[in-house]
CSV table of C-alpha atoms in Angstrom, one decimal:
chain,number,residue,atom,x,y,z
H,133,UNK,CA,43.4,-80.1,42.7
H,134,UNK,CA,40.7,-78.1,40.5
H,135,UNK,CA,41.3,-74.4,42.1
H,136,UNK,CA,38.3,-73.3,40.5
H,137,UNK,CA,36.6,-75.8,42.3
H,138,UNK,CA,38.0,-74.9,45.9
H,139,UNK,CA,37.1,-71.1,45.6
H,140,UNK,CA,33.7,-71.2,44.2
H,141,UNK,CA,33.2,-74.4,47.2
H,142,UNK,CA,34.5,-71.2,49.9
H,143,UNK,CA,33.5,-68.7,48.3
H,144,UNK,CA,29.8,-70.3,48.5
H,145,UNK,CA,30.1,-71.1,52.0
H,146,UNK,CA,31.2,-68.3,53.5
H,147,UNK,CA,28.9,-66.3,51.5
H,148,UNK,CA,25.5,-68.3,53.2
H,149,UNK,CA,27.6,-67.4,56.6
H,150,UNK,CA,27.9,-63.9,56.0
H,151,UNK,CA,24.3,-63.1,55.0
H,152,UNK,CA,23.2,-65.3,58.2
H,153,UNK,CA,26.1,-62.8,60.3
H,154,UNK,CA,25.3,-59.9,58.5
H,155,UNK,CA,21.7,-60.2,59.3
H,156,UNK,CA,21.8,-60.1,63.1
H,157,UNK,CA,24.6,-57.7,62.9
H,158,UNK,CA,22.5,-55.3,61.3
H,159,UNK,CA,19.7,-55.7,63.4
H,160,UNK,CA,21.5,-55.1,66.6
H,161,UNK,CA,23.8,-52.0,65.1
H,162,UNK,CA,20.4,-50.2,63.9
H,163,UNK,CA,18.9,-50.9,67.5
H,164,UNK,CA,21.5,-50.5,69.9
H,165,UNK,CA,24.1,-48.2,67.9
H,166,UNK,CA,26.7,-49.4,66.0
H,167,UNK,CA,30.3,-48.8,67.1
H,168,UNK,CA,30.4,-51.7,69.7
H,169,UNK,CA,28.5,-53.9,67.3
H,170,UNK,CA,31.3,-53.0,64.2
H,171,UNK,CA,34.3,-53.8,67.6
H,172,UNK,CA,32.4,-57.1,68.0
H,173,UNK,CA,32.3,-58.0,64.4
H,174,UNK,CA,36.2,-56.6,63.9
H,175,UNK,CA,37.1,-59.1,67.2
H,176,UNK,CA,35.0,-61.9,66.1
H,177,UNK,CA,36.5,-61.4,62.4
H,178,UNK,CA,40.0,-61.1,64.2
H,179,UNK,CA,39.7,-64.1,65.9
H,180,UNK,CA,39.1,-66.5,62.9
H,181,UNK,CA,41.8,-64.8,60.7
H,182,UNK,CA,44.3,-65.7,63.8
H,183,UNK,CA,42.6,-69.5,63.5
H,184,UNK,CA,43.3,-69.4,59.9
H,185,UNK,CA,46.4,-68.6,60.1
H,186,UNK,CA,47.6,-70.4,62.7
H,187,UNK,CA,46.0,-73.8,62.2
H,188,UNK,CA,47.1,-73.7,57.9
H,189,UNK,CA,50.5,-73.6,58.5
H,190,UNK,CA,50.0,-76.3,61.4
H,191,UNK,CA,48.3,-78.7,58.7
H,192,UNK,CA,50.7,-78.1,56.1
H,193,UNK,CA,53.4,-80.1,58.3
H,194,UNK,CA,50.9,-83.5,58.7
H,195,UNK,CA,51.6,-86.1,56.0
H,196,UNK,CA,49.3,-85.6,52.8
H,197,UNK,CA,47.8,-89.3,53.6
H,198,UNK,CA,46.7,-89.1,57.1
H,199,UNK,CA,45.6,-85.6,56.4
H,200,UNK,CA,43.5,-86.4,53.5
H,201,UNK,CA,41.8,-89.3,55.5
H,202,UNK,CA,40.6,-87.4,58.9
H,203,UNK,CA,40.1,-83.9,56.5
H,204,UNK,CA,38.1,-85.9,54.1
H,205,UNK,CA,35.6,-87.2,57.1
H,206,UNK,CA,35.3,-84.1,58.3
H,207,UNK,CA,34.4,-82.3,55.1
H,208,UNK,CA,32.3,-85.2,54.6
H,209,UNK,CA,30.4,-84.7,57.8
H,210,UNK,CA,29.6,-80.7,57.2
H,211,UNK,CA,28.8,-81.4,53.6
H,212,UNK,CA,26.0,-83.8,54.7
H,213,UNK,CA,24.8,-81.7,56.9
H,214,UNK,CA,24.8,-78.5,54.3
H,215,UNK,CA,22.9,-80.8,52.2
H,216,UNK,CA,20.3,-82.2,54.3
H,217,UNK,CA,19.3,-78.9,55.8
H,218,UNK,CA,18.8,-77.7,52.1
H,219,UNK,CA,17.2,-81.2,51.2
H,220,UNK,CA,14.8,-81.1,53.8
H,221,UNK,CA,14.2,-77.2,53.2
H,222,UNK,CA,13.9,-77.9,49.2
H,223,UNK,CA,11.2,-81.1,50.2
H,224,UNK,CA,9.0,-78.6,52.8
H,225,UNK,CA,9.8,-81.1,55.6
H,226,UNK,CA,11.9,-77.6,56.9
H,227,UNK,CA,10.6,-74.0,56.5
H,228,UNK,CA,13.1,-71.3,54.6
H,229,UNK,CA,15.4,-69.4,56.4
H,230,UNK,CA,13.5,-65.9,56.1
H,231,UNK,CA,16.1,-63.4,56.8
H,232,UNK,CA,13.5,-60.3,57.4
H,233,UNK,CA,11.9,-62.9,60.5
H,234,UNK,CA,15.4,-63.4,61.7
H,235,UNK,CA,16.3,-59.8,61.2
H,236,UNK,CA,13.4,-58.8,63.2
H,237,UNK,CA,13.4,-61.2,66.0
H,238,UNK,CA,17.3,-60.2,66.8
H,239,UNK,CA,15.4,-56.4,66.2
H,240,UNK,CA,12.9,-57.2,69.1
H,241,UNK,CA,15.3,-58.8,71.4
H,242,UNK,CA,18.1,-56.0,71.1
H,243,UNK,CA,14.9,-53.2,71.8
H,244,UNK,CA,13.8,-55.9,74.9
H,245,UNK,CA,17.5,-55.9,76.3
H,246,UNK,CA,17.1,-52.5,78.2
H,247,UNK,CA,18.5,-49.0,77.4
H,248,UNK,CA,22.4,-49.4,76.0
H,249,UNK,CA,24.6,-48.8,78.8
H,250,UNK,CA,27.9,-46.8,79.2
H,251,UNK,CA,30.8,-46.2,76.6
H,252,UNK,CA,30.4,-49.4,75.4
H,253,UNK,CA,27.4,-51.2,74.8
H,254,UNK,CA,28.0,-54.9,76.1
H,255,UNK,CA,25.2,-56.8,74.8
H,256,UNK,CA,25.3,-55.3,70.9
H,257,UNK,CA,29.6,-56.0,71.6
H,258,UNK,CA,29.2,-59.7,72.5
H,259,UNK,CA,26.0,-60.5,70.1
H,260,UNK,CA,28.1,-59.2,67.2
H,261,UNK,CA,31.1,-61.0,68.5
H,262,UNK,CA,29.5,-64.7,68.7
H,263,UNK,CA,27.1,-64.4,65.4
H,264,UNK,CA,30.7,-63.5,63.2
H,265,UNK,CA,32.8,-66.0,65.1
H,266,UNK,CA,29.8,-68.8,65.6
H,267,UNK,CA,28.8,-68.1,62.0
H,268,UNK,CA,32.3,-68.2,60.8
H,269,UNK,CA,34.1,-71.2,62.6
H,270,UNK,CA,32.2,-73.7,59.6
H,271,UNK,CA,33.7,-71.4,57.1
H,272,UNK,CA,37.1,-70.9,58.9
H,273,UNK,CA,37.1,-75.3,58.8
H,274,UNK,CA,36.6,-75.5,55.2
H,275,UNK,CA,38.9,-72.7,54.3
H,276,UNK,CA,42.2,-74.2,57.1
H,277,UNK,CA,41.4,-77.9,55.9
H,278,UNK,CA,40.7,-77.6,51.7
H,279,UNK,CA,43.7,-75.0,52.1
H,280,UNK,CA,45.6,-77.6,53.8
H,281,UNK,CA,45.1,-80.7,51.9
H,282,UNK,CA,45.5,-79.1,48.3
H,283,UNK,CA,48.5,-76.8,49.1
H,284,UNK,CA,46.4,-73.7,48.2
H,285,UNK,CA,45.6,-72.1,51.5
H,286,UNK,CA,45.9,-68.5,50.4
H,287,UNK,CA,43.5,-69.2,47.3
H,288,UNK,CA,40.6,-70.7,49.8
H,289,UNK,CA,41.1,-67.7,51.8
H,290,UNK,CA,41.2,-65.5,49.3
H,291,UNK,CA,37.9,-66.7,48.4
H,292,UNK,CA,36.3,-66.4,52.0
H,293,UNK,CA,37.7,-62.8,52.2
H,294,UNK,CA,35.8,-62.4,48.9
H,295,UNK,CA,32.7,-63.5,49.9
H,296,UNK,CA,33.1,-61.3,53.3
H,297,UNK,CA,33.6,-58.3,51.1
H,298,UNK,CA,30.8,-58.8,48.4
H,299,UNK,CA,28.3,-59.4,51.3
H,300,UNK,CA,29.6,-56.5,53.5
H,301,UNK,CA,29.6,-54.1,50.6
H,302,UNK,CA,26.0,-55.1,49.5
H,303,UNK,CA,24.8,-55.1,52.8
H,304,UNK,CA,26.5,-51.5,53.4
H,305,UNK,CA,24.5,-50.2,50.3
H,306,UNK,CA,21.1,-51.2,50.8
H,307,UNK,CA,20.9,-51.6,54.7
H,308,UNK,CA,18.7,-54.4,54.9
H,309,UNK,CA,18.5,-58.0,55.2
H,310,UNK,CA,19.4,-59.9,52.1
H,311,UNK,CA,16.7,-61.3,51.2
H,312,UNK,CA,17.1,-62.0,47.7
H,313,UNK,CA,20.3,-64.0,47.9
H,314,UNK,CA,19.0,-67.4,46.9
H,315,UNK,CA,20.6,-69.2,50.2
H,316,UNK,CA,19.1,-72.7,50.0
H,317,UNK,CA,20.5,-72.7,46.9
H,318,UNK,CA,23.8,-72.1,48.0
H,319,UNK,CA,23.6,-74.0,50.7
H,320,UNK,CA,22.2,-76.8,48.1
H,321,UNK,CA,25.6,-76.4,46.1
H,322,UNK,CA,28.0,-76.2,49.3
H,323,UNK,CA,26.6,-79.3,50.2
H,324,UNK,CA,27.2,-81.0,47.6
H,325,UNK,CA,30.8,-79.6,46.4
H,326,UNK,CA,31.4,-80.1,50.0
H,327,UNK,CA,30.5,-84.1,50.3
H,328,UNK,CA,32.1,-84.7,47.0
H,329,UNK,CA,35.5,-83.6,48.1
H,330,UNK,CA,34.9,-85.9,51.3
H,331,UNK,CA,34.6,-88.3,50.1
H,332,UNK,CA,36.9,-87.6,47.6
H,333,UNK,CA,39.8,-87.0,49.8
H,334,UNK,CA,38.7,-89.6,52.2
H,335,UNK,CA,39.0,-92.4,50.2
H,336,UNK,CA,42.6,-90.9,49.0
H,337,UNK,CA,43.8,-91.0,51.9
H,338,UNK,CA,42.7,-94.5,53.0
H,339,UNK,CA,45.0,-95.7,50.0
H,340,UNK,CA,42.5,-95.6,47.2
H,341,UNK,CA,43.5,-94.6,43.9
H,342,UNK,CA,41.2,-92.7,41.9
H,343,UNK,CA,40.7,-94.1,37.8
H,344,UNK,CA,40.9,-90.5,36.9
H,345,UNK,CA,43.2,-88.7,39.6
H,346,UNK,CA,41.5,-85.4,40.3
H,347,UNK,CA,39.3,-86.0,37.4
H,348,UNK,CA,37.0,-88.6,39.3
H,349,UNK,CA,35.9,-85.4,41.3
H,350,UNK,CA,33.4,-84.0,38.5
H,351,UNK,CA,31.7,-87.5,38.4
H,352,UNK,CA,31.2,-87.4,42.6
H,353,UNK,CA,30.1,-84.1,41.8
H,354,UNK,CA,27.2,-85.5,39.3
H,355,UNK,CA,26.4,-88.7,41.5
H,356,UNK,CA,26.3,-86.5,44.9
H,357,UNK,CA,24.1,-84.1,43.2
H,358,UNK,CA,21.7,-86.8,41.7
H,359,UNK,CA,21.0,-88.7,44.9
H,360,UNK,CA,20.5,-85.5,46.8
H,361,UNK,CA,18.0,-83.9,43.4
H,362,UNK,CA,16.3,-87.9,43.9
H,363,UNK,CA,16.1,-87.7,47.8
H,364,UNK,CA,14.5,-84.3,47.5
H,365,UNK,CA,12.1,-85.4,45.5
H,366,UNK,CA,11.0,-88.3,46.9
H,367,UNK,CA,10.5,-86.5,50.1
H,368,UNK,CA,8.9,-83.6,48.3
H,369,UNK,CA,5.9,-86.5,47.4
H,370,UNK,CA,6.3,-87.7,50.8
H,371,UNK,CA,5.0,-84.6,52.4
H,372,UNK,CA,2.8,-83.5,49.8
H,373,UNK,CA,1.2,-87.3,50.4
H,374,UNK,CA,1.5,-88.6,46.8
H,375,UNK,CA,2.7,-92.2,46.7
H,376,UNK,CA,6.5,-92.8,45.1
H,377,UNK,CA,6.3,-94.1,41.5
């Protein structure tokens, strides 16, 4: 399987996850104080390394067929959804994610949640807690299943630890939401990486044989990304109220 492929698909994903994280963490450590919010993201981080490592391992024993089949639906079903969030986003049928509105409305409701109470804070602990582990779980799929199915689970999460690391140290530098990271573009791309390899390994696993082996993936690739470029702009017209050619 295309290891390039696999990372930059991980790598992607987990990246749009740990902006979206990274975001409320910051706005809860800057308003409530940040040593229970850094414990909650270290549990939270904790607790999908232990899924990760427990779940790869479990995977690795199912037989490649089966485990290509139900891995390949479910990669198909978050890749669908990557994509039609960042269809609809792309069309104007679904506002941008604004990372300074989300930063600030986390901002307000940490202020609003009273003074922070005793040697550790609970509410900036258990806010930092879910938004890593709630953010990460998607991630912490892609990474235990792609790992799984292609035999390379310490390359996909290699990747994810990556992408943790690039966003942490950026975020540490300029200590503010990332705003300028293109995410519906990377959510775009996840998208359609994602669905291709659903359907890729879907249909392996149901018994069909691919013309090209792992070669057919490029083409899904191409056709996943041309029906989602058409869809987008056909409902781009739609909501602008020109007709369809």
């Amino acid at each position: 399987m295309n290891a390039p492929l696999l990372f930059a698909t991980t790598f992607l994903a987990c990246t749009v996850e740990a902006v979206e994280a990274f975001t409320i963490v910051l706005a809860v450590g800057i308003s409530r104080g940040w040593r229970p919010v850094l414990l909650g993201t270290a549990g939270g981080t904790a607790v999908l390394a232990v899924v990760v490592a427990a779940a790869g391992p479990a995977l690795a024993r199912v037989p490649l067929a089966p485990l290509r089949l139900v891995v390949g639906v479910l990669l198909l079903a978050v890749g669908v959804g990557w994509l039609r969030k960042a269809v609809l986003r792309a069309a104007g049928s679904k506002p941008l994610r604004d990372e300074q509105a989300v930063f600030t409305r986390y901002q307000a409701a940490a202020v609003d949640a009273g003074p922070v109470g005793g040697h550790l804070d609970g509410y900036g602990f258990t806010l930092a807690f879910k938004a890593v582990l709630l953010e990460g779980l998607e991630v912490a799929l892609i990474v235990v299943t792609t790992g799984a199915t292609s035999g390379r689970t310490p390359l996909t999460a290699a990747a994810a630890g990556c992408a943790v690391l690039t966003v942490t140290a950026v975020g540490a530098a300029v200590v503010r939401p990332l705003t300028r990271i293109p995410e519906n573009t990377i959510t775009f791309v996840v998208g359609v990486l994602t669905t291709s390899f659903g359907v890729f390994w879907a249909a392996d696993g149901a018994g069909l044989d691919w013309p090209a082996g792992d070669g057919a993936l490029p083409g899904l690739i191409a056709l996943t990304t041309m029906v989602a470029l058409t869809v987008t702009a056909h409902l781009r017209r739609r909501v602008a109220g020109t007709p369809s050619p």
